Coordinates of C-alpha atoms and ligand atoms in Angstrom, one line a residue:
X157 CA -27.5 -24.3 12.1
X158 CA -27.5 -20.8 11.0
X159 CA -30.8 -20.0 9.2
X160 CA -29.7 -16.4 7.0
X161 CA -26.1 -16.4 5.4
X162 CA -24.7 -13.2 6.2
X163 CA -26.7 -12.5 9.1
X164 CA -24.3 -11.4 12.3
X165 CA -27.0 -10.9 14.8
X166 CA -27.6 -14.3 14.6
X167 CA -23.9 -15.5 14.5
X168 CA -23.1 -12.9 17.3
X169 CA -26.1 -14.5 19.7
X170 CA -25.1 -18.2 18.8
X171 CA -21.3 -17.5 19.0
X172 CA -21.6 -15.3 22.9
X173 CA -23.6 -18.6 24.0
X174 CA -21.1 -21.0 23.1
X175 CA -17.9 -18.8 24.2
X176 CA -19.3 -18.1 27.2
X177 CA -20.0 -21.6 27.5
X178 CA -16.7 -22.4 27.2
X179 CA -17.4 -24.3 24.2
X180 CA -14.8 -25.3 22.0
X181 CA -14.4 -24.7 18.1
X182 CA -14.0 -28.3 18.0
X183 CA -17.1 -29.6 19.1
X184 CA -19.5 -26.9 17.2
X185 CA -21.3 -28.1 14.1
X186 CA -22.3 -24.9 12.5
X187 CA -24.0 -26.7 9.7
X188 CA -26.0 -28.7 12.0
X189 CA -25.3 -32.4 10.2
X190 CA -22.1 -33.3 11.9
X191 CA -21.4 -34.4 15.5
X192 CA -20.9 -31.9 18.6
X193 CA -23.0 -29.1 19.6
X194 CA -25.4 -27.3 18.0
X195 CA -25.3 -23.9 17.8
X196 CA -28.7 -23.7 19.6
X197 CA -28.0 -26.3 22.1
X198 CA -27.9 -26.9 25.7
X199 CA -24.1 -26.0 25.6
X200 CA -24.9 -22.8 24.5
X201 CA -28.2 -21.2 25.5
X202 CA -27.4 -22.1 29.4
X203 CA -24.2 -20.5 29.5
X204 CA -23.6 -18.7 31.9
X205 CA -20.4 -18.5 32.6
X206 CA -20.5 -14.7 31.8
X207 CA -19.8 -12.6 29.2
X208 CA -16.8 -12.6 27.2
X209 CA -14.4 -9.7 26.1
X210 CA -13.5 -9.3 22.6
X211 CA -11.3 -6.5 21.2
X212 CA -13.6 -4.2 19.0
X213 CA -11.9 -3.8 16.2
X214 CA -12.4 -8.1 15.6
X215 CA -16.1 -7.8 16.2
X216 CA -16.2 -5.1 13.3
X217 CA -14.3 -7.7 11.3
X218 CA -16.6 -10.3 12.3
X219 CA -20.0 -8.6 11.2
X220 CA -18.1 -8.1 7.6
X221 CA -16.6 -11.4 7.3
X222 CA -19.7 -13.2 8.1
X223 CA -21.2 -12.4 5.1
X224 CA -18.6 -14.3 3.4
X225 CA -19.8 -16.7 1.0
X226 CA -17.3 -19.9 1.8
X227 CA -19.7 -22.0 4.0
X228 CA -16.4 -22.5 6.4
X229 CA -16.7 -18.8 7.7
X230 CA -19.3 -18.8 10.8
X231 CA -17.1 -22.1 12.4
X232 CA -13.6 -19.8 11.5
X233 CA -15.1 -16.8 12.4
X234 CA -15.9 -18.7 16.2
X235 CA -12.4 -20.3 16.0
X236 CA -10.8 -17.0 15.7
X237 CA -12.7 -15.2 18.5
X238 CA -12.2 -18.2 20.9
X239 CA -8.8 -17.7 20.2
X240 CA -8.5 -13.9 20.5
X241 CA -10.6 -14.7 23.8
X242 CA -7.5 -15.6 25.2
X243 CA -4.8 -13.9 23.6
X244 CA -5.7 -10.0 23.0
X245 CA -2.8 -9.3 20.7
X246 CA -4.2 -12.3 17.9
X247 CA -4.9 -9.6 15.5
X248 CA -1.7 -8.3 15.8
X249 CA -0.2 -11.6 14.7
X250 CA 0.2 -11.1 11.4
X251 CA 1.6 -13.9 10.2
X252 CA -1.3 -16.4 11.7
X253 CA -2.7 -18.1 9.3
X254 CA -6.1 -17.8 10.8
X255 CA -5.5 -14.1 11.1
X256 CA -4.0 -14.3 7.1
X257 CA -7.6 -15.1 6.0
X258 CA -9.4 -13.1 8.0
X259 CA -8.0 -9.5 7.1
X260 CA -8.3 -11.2 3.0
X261 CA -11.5 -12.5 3.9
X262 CA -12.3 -8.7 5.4
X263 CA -11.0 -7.2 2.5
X264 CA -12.9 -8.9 -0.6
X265 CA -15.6 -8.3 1.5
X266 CA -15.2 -4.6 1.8
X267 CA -14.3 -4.3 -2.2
X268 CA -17.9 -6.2 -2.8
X269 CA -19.2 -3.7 -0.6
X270 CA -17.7 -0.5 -1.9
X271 CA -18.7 -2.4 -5.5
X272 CA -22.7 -2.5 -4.4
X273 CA -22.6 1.1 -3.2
X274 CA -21.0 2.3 -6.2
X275 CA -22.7 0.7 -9.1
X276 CA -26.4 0.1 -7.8
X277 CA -28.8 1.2 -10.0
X278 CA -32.3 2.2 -9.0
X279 CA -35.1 1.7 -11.7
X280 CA -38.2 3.9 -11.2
X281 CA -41.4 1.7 -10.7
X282 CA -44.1 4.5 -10.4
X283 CA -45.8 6.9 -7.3
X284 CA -47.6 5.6 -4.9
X285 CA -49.1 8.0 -2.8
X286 CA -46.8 11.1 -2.2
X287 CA -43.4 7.9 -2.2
X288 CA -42.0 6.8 -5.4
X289 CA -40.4 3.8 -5.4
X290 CA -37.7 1.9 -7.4
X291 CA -36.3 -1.3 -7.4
X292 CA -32.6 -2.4 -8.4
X293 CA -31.1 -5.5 -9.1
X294 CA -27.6 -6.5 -8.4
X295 CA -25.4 -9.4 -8.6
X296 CA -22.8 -9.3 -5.1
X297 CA -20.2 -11.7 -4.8
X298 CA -21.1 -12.2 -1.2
X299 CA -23.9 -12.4 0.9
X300 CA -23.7 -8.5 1.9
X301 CA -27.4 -7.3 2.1
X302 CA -27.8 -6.7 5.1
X303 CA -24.2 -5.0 5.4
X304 CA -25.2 -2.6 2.6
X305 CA -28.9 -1.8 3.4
X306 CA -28.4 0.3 6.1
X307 CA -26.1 3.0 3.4
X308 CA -29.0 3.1 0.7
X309 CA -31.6 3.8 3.6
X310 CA -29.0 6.6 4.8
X311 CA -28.9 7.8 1.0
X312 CA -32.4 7.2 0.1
X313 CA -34.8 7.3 3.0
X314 CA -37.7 9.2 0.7
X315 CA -38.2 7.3 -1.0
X316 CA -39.5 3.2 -0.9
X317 CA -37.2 0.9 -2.8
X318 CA -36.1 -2.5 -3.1
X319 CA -33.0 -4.0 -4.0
X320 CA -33.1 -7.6 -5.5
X321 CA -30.5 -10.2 -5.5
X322 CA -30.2 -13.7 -6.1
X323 CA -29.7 -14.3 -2.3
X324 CA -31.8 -11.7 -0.5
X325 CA -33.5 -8.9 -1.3
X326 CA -33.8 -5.4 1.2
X327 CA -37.0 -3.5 1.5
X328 CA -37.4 -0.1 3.0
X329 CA -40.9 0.2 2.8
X330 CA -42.5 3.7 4.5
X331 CA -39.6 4.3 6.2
X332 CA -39.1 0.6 7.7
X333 CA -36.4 -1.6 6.7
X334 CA -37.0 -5.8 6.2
X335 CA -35.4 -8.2 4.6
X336 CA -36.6 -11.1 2.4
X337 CA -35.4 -13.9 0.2
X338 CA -33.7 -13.4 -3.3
X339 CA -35.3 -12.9 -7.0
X340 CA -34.6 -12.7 -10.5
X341 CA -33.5 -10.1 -12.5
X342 CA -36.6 -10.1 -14.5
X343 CA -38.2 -8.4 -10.9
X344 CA -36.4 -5.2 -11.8
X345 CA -37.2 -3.0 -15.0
X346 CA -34.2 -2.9 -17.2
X347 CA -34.5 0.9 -17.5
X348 CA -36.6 3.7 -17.2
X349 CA -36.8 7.5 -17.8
X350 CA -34.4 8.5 -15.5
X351 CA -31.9 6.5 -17.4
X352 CA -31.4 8.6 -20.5
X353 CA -30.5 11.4 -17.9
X354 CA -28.0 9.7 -16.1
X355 CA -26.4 8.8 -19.3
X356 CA -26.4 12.1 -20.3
X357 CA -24.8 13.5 -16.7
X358 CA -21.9 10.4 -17.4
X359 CA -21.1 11.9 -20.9
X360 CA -20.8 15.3 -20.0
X361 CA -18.5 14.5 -16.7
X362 CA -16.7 12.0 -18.7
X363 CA -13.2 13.6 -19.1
X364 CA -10.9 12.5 -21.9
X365 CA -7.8 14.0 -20.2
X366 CA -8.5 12.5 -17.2
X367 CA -8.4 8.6 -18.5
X368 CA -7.0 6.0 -17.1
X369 CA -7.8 3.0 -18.5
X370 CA -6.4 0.7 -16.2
X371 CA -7.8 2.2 -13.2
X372 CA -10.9 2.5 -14.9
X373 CA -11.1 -1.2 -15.0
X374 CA -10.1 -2.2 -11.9
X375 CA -12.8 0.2 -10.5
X376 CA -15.3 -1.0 -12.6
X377 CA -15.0 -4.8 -13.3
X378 CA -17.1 -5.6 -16.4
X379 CA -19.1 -7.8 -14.5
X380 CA -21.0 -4.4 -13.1
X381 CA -21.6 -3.2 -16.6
X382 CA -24.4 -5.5 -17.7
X383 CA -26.6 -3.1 -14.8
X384 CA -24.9 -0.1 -16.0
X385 CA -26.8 2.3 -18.2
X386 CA -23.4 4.3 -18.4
X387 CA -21.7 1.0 -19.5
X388 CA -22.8 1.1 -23.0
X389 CA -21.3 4.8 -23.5
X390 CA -17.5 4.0 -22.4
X391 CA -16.5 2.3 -25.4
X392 CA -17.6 5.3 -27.5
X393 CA -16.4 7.5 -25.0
X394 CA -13.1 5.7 -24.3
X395 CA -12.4 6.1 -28.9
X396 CA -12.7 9.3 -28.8
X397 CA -11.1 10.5 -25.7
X398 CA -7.4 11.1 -27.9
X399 CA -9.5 13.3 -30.4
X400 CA -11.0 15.6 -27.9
X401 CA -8.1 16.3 -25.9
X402 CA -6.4 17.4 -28.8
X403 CA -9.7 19.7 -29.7
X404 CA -9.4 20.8 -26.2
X405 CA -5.6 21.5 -26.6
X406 CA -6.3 23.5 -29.8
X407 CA -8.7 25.4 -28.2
X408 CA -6.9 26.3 -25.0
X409 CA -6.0 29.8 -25.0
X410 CA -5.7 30.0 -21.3
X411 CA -5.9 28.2 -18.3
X412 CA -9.5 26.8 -17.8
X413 CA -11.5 28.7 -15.3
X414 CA -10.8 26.0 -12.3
X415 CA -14.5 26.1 -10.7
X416 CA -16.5 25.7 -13.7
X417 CA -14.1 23.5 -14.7
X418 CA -14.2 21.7 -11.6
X419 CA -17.8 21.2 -11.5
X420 CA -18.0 19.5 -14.7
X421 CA -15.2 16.9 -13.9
X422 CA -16.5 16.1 -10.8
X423 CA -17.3 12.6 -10.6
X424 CA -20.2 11.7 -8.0
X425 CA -19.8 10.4 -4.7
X426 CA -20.9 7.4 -4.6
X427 CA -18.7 6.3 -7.7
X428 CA -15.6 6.2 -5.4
X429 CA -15.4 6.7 -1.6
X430 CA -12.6 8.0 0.1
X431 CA -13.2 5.4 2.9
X432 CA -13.3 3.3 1.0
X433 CA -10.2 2.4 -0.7
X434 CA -9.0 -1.2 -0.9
X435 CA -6.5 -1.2 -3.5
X436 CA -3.8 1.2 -5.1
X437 CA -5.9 1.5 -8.4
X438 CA -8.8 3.1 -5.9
X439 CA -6.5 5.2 -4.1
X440 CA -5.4 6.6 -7.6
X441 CA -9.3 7.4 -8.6
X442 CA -9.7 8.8 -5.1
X443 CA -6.9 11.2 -5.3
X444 CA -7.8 12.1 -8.7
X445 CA -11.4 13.5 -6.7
X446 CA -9.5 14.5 -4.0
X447 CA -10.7 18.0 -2.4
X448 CA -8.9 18.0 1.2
X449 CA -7.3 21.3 0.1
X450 CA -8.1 23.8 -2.8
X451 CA -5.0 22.3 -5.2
X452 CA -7.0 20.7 -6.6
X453 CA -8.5 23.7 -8.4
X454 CA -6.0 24.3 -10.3
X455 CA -4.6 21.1 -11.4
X456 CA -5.0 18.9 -14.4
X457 CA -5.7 15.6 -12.0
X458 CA -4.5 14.3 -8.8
X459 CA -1.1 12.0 -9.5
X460 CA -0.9 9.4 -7.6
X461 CA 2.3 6.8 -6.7
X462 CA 2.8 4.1 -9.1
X463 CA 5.1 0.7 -8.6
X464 CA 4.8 -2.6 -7.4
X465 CA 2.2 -2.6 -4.3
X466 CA 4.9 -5.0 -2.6
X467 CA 7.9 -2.5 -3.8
X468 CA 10.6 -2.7 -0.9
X469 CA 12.0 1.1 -1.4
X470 CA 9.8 3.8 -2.1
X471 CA 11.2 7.5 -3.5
X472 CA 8.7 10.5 -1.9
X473 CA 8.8 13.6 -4.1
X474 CA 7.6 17.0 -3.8
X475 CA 4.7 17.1 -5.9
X476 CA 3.7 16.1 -9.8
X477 CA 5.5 19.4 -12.1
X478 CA 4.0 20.7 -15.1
X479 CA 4.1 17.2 -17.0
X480 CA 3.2 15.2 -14.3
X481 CA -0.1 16.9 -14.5
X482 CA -0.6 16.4 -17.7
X483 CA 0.2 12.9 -17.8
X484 CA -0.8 12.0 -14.3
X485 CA 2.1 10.0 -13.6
X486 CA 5.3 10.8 -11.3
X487 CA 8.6 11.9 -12.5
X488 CA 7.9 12.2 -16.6
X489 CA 9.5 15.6 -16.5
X490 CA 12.8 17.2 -16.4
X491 CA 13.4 16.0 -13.0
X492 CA 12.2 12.6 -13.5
X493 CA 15.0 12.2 -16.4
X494 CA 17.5 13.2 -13.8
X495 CA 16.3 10.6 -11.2
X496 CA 16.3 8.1 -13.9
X497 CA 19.8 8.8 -14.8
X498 CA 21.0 8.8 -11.3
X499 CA 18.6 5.7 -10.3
X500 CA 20.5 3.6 -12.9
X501 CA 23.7 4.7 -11.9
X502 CA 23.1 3.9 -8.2
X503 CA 21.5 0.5 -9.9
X504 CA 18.4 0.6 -9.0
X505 CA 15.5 -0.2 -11.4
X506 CA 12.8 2.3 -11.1
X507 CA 10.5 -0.4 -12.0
X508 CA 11.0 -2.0 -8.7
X509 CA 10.5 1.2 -6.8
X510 CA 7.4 2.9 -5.6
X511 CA 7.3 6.1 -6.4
X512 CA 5.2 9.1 -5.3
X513 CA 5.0 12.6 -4.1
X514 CA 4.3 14.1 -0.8
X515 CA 1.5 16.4 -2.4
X516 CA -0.6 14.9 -4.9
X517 CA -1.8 18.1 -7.1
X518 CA 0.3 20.1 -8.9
X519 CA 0.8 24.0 -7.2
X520 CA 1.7 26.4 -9.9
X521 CA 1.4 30.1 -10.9
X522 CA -0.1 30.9 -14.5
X523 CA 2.4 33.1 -16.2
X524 CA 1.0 33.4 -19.9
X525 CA 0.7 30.4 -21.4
X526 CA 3.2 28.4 -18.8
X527 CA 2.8 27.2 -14.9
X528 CA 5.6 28.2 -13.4
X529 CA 5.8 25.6 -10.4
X530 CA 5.3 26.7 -6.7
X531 CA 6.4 25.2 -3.3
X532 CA 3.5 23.7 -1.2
X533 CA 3.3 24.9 1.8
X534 CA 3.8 22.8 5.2
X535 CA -0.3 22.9 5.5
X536 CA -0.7 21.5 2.1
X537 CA 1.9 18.8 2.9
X538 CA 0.6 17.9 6.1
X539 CA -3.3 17.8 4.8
X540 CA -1.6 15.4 1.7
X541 CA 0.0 13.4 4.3
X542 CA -3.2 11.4 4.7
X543 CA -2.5 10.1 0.9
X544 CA 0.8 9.6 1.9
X545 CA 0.1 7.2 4.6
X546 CA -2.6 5.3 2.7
X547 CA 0.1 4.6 -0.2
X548 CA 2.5 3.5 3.0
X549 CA 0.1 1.4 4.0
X550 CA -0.3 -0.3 1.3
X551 CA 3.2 -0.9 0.3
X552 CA 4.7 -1.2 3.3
X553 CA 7.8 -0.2 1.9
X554 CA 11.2 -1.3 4.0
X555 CA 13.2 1.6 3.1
X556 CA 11.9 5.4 2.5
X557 CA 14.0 8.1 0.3
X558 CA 12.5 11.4 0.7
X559 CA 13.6 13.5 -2.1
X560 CA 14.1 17.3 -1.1
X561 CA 12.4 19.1 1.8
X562 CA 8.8 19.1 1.1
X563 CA 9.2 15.5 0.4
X564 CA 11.0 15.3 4.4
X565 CA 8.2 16.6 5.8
X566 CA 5.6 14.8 4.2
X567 CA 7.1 11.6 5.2
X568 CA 7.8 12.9 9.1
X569 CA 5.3 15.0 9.8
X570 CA 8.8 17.6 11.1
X571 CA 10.7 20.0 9.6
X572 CA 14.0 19.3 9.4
X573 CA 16.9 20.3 7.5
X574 CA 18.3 17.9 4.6
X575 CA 21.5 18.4 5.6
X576 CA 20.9 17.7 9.2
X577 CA 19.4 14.4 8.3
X578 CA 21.6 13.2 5.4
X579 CA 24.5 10.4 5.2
X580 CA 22.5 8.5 7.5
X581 CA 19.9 5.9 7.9
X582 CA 17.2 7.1 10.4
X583 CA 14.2 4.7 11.5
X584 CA 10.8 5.9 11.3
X585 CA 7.9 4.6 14.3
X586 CA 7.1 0.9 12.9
X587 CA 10.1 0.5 11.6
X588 CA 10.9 1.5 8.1
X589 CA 14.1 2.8 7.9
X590 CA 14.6 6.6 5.9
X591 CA 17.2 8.2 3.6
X592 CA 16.8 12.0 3.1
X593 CA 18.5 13.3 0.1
X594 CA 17.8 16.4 -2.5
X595 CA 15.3 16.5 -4.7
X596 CA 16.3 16.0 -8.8
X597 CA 15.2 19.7 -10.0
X598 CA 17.8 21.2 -7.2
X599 CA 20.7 19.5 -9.7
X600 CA 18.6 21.5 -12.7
X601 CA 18.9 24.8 -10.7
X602 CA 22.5 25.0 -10.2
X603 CA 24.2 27.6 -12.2
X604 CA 27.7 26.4 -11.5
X605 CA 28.1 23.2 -13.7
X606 CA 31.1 21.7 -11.0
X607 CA 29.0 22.4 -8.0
X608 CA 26.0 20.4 -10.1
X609 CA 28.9 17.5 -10.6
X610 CA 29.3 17.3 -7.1
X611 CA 26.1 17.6 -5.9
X612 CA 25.1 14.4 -8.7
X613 CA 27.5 12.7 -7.5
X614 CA 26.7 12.7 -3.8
X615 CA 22.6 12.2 -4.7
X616 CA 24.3 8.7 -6.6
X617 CA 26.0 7.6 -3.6
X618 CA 22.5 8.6 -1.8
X619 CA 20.4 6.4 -3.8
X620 CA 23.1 3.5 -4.1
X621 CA 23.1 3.3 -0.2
X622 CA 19.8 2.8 -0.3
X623 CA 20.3 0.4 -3.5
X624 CA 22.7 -1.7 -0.7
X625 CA 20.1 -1.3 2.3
X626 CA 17.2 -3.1 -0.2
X627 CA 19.6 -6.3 -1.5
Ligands
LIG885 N1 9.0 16.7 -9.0 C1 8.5 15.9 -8.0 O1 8.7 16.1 -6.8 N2 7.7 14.9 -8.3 C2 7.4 14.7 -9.6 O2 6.6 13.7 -9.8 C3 7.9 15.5 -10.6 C4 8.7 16.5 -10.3

């Protein structure tokens, strides 16, 4: 029987025994009450049959998924690996059930995760000696102690704290790290001095032009907020977030100075990591922080794609235009009234589409009180790409329709002509088939108004080929 829930060393011993052992799933009792082996039993501890090979990346897995809370997961866990034992391309098999509940058993494990390192509060206890130490309290889904301690030592290794929860609790104690049963909440001040700071720093980063409720929520589920000092301020903050972007609308008389500006938006670190993205909601906090290249100056937020996560065509822009920026959402500008017009022509229903851009912050030049809009350059695209393939990732479109050039090479990683590419469906590596058209704007810039017919019409019969390759 396994003695600490969420504990891999001791899974990763018992389980080498037994597979090396040769001993099947079926005749393992990982609770210890039924019939077959024990996990400490002859079978196991006198293997010798030598060690076996796993592929790395299920081993990473593993040491997540173990400190899953269903009671099934050490005997699945050893089912899976005495599989992949024998067939090296199990993980590939998506479609395995087995395989299924791993990667969604990985994945709520890695969003408790990301959860614990983002809204863990440490409460200040008092000095001792030349340490102070705190203590914080938290409520994970999962049994993800031991998974999580290692960050907080990382992140605060001067100081001694402890972090409480109902299962476990992690001590770094001059400069050692332990582990020990759970607690109560009532272990852990419910605030200190510190706290009326922190709230403070929240309110002043808090940027009312930069809200997105939705997002917001998904990124902070409201079972976080009862730990939250910041919690209590949203609501507030959240009214009057239309009233102050007005005020800050009336007072613009030119475009903010972007590094001050910056600096004040910024929202910390550990509120949203990069690496740590599970879902399109984070993705569209993390691009709103992104800082890869120095765009992000300038603009009003990062804009993100928006659709269905499961959307089977998705359109790749340039980049968000003047309007975009403002509104933080793709195509709510001039051009995106001409892609809707010639979307619903075509017949396609843009709310079945994924849409995004190939650069995620808008690139303009000030010229009095407008931005006149800029092409990115191939380095900007290419640094963006790494957005781009997160949001393809996730969506795992079946069909790609770059729209203009930028778009082209965001998608491909090549420059190519539109021309060269056009009238044809191409397949990109895994796959997903592309359609490379012109961009929307391009029908806004033509002069001659029967070379802009034309040129509609042939961007209609673009986007109702792809409208046939999708049904
Ligand atoms: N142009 C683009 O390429 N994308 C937008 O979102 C808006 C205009």
């Amino acid at each position: 029987m396994l003695v600490t829930p969420g504990d891999f060393a001791e899974w990763r011993s018992a389980a080498r025994g037994l597979l090396a052992g040769g001993v099947a799933p079926e005749d393992v009792s990982w609770r210890g009450s039924e019939e077959g082996a024990s996990l400490f039993g002859d079978e196991a501890v006198g293997a010798s049959a030598g060690a076996v090979s796993l592929p790395r990346e299920l081993l990473e897995i593993a040491e997540r998924v173990i400190c899953h809370r269903d009671p099934e997961v050490p005997a699945r866990l050893y089912r899976i690996i005495w599989r992949a034992a024998r067939d090296r391309q199990l993980l590939a098999r998506t479609t395995d059930a087995e395989v299924d509940w791993l990667r969604r058993a990985d994945k709520a494990i890695r969003r408790d995760v990301h959860k614990m390192h983002a809204f863990l509060r440490f409460r200040r206890l008092g000095k001792e000696a030349v340490r102070e130490s705190f203590a914080a309290w938290f409520e994970p889904s999962h049994h993800i102690v031991r998974l999580t301690a290692p960050f907080f030592q990382r992140r605060f290794y001067g100081m001694d704290w402890a972090i409480v929860t109902p299962d476990a609790r992690a001590i770094w104690h001059d400069e050692t790290l332990s582990y020990g049963p759970g607690g109560t909440k009532g272990e852990v001040p419910d605030s200190d001095i510190v706290e009326d700071q922190w709230r403070t720093y929240y309110g002043a980063i808090f940027n009312p032009a930069r809200v997105k409720v939705n997002a917001m929520r998904a990124e902070m589920p409201k079972k976080y907020w009862k730990n939250l000092p910041e919690a209590q301020d949203i609501a507030p903050l959240l009214a009057g977030a239309e009233a102050r972007v007005e005020r800050m609308r009336e007072a613009a008389v030119s475009i903010a100075n972007p590094l001050t500006d910056k600096w004040r938006t910024r929202v910390p670190d550990e509120l949203l990591l990069d690496d740590d993205v599970n879902t399109l909601d984070e993705l569209a906090c993390a691009v709103d922080r992104c800082t890869r290249c120095p765009l992000y100056c300038n603009a009003t937020q990062g804009v993100a794609g928006e659709g269905p996560e499961r959307a089977r065509i998705m359109l790749v822009g340039e980049q968000p235009g003047d309007q975009e920026d403002l509104q933080g959402r793709p195509f709510v500008g001039p051009a995106g009234q001409v892609l809707n017009e010639a979307l619903e022509e075509a017949g396609l229903d843009r709310r079945r589409l994924f849409l995004t851009n190939a650069v995620k912050h808008f690139k303009f030049e000030p010229r009095g009180k407008r931005r006149l809009h800029q092409n990115p350059t191939t380095g900007e695209i290419d640094m963006c790409r790494w957005w781009l393939d997160k949001e393809r990732a996730f969506v795992q479109p079946d069909l790609i329709v770059t729209l203009g050039a930028s778009a082209l090479r965001g998608v491909t990683g090549k420059s190519a002509s539109i021309k060269s590419m056009r009238s044809r469906v191409h397949e990109l590596e895994g796959g997903t088939k592309l359609i490379a058209t012109i961009h929307p704007s391009f029908l806004l810039r033509l002069p001659d108004r029967e070379r802009a017919a034309e040129e509609r019409e042939a961007f209609v019969v673009d986007l109702t080929r792809a409208r046939e390759f999708a049904t």
